[in-house]
PDB file of C-alpha atoms in Angstrom:
ATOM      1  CA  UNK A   1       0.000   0.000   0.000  1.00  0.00           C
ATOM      2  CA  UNK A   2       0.538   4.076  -0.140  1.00  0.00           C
ATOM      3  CA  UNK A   3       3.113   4.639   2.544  1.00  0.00           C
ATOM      4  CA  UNK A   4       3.981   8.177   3.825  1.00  0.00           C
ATOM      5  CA  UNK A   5       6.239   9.294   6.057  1.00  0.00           C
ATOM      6  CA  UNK A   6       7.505  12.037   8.719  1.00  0.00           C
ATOM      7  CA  UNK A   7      10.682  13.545   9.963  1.00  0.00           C
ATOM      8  CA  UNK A   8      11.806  14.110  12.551  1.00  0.00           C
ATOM      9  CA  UNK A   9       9.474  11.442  14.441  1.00  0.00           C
ATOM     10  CA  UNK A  10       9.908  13.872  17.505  1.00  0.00           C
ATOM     11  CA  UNK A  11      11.592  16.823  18.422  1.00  0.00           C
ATOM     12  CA  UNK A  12      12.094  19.150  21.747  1.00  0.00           C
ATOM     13  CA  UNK A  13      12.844  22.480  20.966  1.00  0.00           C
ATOM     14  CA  UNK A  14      13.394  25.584  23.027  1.00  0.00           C
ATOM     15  CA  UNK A  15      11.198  28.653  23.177  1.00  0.00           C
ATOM     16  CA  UNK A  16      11.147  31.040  20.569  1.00  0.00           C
ATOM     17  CA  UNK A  17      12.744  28.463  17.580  1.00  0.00           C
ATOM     18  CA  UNK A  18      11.610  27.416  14.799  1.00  0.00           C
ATOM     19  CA  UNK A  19      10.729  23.608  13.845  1.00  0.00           C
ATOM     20  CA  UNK A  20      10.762  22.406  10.145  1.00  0.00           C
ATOM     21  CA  UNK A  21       8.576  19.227   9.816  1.00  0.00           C
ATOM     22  CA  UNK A  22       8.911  16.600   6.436  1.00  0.00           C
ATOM     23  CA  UNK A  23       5.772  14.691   4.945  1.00  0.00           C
ATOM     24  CA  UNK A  24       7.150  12.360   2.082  1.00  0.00           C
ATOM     25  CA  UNK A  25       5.000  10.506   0.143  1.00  0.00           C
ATOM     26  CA  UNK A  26       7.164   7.386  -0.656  1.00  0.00           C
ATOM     27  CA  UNK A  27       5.036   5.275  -3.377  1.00  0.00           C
ATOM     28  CA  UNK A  28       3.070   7.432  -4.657  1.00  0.00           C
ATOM     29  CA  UNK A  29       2.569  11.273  -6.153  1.00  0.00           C
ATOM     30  CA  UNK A  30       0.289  13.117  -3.869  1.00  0.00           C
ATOM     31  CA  UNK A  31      -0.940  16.812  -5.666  1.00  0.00           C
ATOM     32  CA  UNK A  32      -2.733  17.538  -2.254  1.00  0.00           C
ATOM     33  CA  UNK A  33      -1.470  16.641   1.615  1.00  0.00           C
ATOM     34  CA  UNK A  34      -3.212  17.432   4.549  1.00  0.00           C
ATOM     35  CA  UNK A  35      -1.638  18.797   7.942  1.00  0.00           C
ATOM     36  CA  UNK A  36      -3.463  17.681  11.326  1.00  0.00           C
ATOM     37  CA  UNK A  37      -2.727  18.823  14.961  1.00  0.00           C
ATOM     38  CA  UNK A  38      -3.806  16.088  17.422  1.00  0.00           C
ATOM     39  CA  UNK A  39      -4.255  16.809  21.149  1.00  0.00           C
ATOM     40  CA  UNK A  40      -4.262  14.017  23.694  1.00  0.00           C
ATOM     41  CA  UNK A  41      -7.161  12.148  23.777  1.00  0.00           C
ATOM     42  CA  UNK A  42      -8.863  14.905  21.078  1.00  0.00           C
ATOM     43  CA  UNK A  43      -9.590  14.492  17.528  1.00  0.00           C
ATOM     44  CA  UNK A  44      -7.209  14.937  14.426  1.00  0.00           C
ATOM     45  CA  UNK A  45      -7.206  18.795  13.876  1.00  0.00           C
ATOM     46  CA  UNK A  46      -6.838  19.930  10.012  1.00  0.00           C
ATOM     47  CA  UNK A  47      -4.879  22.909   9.732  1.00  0.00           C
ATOM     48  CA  UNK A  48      -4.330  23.330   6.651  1.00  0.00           C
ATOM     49  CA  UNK A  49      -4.250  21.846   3.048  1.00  0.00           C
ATOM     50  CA  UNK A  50      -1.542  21.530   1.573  1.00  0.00           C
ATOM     51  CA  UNK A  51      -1.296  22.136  -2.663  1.00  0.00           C
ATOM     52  CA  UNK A  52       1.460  21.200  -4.644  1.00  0.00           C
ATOM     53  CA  UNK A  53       2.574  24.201  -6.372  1.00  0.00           C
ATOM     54  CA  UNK A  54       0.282  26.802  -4.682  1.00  0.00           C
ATOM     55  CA  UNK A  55      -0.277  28.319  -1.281  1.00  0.00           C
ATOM     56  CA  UNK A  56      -1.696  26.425   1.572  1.00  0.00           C
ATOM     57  CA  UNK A  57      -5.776  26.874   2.721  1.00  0.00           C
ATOM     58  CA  UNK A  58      -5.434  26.896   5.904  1.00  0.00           C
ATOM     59  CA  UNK A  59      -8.721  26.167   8.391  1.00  0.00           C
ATOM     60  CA  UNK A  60      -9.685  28.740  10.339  1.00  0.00           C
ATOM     61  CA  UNK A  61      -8.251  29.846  13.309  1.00  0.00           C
ATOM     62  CA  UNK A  62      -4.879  28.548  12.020  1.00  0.00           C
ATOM     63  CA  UNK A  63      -2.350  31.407  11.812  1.00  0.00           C
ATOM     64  CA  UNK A  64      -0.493  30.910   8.235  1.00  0.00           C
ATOM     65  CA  UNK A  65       2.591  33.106   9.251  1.00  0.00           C
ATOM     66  CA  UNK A  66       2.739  31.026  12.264  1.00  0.00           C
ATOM     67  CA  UNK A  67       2.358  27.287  10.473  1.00  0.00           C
ATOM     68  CA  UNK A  68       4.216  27.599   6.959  1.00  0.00           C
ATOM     69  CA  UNK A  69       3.158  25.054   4.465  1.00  0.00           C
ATOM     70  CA  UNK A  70       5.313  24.551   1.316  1.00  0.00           C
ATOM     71  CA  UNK A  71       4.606  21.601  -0.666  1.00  0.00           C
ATOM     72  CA  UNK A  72       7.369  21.873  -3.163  1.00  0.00           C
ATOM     73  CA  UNK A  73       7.237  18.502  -4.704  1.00  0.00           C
ATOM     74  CA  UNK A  74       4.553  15.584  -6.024  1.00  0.00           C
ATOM     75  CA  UNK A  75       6.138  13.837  -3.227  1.00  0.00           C
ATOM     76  CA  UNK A  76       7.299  16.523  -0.287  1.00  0.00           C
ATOM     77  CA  UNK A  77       5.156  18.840   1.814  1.00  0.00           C
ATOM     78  CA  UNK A  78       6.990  20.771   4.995  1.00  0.00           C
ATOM     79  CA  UNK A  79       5.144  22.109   7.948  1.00  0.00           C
ATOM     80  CA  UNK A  80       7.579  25.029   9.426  1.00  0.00           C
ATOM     81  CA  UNK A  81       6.057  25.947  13.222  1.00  0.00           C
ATOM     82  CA  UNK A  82       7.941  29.615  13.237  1.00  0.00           C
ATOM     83  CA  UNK A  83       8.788  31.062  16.856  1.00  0.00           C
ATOM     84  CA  UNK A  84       7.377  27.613  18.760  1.00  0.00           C
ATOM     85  CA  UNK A  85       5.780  28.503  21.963  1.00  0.00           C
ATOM     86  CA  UNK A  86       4.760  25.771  24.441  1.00  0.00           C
ATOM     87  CA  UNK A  87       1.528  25.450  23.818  1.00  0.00           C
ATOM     88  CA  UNK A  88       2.543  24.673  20.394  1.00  0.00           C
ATOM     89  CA  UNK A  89       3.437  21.408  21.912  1.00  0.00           C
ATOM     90  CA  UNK A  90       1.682  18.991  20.057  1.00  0.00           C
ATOM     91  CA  UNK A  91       1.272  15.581  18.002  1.00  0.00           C
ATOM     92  CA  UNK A  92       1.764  16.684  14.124  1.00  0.00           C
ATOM     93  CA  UNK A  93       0.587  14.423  11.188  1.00  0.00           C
ATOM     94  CA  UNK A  94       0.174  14.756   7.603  1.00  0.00           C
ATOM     95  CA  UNK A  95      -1.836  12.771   4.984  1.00  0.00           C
ATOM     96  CA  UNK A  96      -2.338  12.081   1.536  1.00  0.00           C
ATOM     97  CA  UNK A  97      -4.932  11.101  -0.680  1.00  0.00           C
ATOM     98  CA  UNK A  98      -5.297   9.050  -3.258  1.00  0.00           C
ATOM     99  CA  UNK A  99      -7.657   8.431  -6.638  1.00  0.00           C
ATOM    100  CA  UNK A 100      -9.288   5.606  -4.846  1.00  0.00           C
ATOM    101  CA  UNK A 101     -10.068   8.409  -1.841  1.00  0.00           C
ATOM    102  CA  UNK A 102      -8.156   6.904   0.324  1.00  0.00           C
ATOM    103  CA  UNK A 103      -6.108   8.791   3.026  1.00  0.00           C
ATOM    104  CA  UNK A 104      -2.685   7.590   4.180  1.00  0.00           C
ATOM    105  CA  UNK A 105      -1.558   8.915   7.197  1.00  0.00           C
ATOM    106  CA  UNK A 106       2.168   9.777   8.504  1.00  0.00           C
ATOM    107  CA  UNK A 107       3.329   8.180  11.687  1.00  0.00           C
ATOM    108  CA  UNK A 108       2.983  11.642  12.841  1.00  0.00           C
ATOM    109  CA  UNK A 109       5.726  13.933  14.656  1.00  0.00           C
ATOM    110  CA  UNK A 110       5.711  14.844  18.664  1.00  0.00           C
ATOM    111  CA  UNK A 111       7.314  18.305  19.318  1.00  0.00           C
ATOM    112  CA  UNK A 112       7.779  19.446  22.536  1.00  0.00           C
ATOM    113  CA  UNK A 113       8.430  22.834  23.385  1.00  0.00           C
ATOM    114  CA  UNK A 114      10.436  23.788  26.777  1.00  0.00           C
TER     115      UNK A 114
ATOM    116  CA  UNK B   1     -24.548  23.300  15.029  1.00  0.00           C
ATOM    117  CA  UNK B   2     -22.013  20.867  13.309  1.00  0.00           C
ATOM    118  CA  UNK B   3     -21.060  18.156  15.070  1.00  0.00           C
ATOM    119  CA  UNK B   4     -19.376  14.391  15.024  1.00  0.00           C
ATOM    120  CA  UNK B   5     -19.684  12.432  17.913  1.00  0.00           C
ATOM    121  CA  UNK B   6     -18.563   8.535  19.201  1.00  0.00           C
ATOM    122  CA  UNK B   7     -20.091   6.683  21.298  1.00  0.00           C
ATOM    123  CA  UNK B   8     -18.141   6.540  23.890  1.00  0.00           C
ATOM    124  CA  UNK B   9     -14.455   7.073  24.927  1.00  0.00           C
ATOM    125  CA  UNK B  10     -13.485   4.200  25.783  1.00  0.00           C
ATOM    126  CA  UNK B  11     -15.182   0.523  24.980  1.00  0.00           C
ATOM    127  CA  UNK B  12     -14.492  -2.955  26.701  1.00  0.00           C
ATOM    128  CA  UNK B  13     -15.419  -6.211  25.437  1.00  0.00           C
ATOM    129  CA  UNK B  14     -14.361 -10.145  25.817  1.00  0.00           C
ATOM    130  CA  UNK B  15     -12.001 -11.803  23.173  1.00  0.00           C
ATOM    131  CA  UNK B  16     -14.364 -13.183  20.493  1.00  0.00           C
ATOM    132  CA  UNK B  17     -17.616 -11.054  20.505  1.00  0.00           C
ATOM    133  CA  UNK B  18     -17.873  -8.850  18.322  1.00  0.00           C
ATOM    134  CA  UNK B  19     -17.296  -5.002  19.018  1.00  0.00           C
ATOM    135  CA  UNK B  20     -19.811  -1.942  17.748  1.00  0.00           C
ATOM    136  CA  UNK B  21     -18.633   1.593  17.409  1.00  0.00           C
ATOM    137  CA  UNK B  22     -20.746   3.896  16.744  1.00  0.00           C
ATOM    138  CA  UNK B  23     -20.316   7.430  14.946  1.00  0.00           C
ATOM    139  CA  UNK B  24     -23.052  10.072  14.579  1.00  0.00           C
ATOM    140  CA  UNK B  25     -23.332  13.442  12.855  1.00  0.00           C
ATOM    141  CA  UNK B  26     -25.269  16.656  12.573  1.00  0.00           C
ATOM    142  CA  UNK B  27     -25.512  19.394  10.309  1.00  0.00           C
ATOM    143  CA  UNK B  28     -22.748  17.527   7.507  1.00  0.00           C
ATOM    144  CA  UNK B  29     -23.738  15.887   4.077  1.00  0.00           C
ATOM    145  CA  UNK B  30     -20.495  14.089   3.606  1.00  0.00           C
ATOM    146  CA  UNK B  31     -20.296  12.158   0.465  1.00  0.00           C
ATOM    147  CA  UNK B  32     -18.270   9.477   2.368  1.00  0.00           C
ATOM    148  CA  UNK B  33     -16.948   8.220   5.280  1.00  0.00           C
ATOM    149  CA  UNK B  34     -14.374   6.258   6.575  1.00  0.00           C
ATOM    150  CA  UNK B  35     -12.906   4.344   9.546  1.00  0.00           C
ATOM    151  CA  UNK B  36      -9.252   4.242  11.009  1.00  0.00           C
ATOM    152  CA  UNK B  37      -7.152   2.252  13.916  1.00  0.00           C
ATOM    153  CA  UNK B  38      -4.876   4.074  15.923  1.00  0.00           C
ATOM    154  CA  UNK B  39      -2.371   3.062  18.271  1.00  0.00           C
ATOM    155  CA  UNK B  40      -1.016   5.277  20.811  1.00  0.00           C
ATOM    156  CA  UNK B  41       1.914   7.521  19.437  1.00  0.00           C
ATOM    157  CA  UNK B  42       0.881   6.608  15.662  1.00  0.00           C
ATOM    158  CA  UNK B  43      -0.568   8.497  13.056  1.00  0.00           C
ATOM    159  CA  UNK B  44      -3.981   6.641  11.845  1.00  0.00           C
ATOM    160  CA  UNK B  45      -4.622   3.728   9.323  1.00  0.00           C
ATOM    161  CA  UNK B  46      -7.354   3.545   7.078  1.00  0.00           C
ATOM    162  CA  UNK B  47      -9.890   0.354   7.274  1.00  0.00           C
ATOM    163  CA  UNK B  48     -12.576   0.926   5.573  1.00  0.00           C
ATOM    164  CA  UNK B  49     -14.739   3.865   2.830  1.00  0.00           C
ATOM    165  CA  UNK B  50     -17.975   4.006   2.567  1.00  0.00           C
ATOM    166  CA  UNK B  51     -20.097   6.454   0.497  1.00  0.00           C
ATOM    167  CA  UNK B  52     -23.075   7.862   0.689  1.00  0.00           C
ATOM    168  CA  UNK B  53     -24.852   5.477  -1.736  1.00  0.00           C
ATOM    169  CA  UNK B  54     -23.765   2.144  -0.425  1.00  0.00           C
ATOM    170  CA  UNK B  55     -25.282   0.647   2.829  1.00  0.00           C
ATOM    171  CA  UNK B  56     -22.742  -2.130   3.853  1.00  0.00           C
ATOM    172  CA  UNK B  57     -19.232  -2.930   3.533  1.00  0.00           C
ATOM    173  CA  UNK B  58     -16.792  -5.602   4.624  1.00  0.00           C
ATOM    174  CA  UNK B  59     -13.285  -6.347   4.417  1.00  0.00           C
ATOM    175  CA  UNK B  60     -12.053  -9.842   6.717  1.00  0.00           C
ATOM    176  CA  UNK B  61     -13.712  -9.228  10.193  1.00  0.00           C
ATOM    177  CA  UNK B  62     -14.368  -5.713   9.636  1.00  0.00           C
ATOM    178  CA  UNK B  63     -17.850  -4.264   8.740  1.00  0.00           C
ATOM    179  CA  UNK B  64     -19.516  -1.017   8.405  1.00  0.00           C
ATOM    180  CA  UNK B  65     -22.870   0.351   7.832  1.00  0.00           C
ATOM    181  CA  UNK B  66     -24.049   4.157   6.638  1.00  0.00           C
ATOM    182  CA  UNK B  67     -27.096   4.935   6.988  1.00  0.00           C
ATOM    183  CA  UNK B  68     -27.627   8.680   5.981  1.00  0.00           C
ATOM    184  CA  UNK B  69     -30.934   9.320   7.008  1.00  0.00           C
ATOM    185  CA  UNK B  70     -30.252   8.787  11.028  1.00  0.00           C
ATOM    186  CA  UNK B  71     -26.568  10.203  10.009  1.00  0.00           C
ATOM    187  CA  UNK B  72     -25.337   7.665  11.611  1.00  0.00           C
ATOM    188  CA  UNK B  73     -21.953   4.906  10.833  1.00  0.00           C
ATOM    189  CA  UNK B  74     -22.194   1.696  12.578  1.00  0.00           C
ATOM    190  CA  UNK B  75     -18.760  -0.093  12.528  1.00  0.00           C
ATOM    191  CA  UNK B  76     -18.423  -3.891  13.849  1.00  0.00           C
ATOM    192  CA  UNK B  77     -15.328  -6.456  14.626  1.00  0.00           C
ATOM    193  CA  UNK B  78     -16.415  -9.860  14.615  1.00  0.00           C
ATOM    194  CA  UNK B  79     -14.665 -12.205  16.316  1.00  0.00           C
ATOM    195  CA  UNK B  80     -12.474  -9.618  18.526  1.00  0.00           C
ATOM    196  CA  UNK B  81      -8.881 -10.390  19.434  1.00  0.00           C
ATOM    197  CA  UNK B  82      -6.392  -8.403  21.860  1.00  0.00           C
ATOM    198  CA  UNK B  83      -4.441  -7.319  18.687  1.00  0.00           C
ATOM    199  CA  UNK B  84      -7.659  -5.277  18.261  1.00  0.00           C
ATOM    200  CA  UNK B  85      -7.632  -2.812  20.867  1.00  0.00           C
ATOM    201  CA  UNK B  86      -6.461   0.503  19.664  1.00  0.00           C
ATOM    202  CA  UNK B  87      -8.598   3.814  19.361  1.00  0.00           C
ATOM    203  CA  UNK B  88     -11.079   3.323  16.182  1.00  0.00           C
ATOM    204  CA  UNK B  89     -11.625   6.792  14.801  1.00  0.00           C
ATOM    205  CA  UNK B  90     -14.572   8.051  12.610  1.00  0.00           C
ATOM    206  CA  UNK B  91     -13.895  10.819   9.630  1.00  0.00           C
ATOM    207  CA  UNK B  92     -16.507  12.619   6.968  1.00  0.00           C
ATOM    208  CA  UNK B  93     -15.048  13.982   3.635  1.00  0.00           C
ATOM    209  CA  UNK B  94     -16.773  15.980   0.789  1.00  0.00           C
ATOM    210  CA  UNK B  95     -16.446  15.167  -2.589  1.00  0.00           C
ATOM    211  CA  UNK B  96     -13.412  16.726  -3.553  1.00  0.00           C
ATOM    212  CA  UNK B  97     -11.525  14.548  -1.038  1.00  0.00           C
ATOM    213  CA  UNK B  98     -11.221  17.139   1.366  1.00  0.00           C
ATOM    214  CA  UNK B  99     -11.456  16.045   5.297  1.00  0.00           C
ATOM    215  CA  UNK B 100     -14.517  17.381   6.908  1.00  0.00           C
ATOM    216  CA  UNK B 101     -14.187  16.374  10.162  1.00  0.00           C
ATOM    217  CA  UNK B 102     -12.604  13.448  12.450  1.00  0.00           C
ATOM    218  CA  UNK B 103     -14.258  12.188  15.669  1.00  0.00           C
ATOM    219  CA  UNK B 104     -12.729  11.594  18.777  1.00  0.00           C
ATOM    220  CA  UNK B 105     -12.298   8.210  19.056  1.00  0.00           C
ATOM    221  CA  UNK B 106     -13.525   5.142  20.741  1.00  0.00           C
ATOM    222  CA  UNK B 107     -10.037   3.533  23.018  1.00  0.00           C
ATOM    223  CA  UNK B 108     -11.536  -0.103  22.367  1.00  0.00           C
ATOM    224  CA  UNK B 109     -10.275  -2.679  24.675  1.00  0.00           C
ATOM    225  CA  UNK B 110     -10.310  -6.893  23.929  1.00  0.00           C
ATOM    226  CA  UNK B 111      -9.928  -8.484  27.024  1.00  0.00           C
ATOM    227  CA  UNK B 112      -8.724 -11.913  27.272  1.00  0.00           C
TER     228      UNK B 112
END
């Protein structure tokens, strides 16, 4: 099957930094990706979508100069959290869809922010 | 208002009965739906689609229902195992392939 994956699996970062996250889609050419926030015990977030080629829609309530998108590639979207505060803490996954509308998931990225 | 909700957080049941989930909406016409297992610390894997036109599917042990009048998803394991237990999470898309919305999750738990 599709397979799609994330790095840095997890990262702890201080205050104020920035944190530059990978989705790769490894089998297969993905024109859109999806970017989810996931909160313990809460439902997958979407944040934004992700277009190859384009800008990023972004849901609302989502600050886009806080969560840059660039999905430069068929096969490569980044998610860059800019000046990471702690409540930015979070569990970060991406997706990708296929023609048979199918969503893969990432194994999903934990940052931590001290 | 919209909504998407599971039945309940957190679901017990004995090795080898069978295990319902249930997911309910308001206030979404999503052309289809589909279920996912996840395991703590993992992003999501798709089991199953189901559109808005189709009633029933199954895949192994797996099956799911749509009904779209009571806007409701019914989602079964037959013959549960330990390996089951994960969090089974409900999601509505639109047409274009676009995620509506993803429900909390039910923490299912096969007990030996």
């Amino acid at each position: 099957g599709a397979v799609v994956s994330q790095h840095p699996s997890w990262v702890i970062c201080k205050s104020g930094t920035s944190v530059k996250i990978e989705c790769r889609s490894l089998d297969f050419q993905a024109t859109t990706m999806f970017w989810y926030r996931q909160f313990p015990k809460q439902s997958l977030m979407l944040m934004a979508t992700s277009n190859e080629g384009s800008k990023a829609t972004y849901e609302q309530g989502v600050e886009k100069d806080k969560f840059l998108i660039n999905h430069a590639s068929l096969t490569l979207s980044t998610l860059t959290v800019t000046s990471a505060h702690p409540e930015d803490s979070s569990f970060y996954i991406c997706s990708a869809g296929t023609s048979k509308k199918t969503q893969y998931f990432g194994p999903g990225t934990r940052l931590l922010v001290l | 208002s919209q909504k998407i909700e599971q039945n309940s957080e957190a679901l017990n049941i004995q090795e080898g009965k069978t295990a319902t989930l249930t997911c309910n909406y308001t206030n979404y016409s999503p052309a289809y739906l589909q279920w996912y297992r996840q395991d703590p610390g993992r992003g999501p894997v798709f089991l199953l689609l189901i559109r808005e036109n189709e009633k029933e599917k199954r895949k192994e042990r797996l099956k799911v229902t749509f009904d779209t009048t009571l806007k409701q998803s019914l989602f079964h394991i037959t013959a549960s195992q330990p390996a089951d237990s994960a969090t089974y999470l409900c999601a509505l898309f639109n047409s274009g392939n676009t995620p509506l919305v993803f429900g909390k999750g039910t923490r299912l738990s096969v007990i030996a």
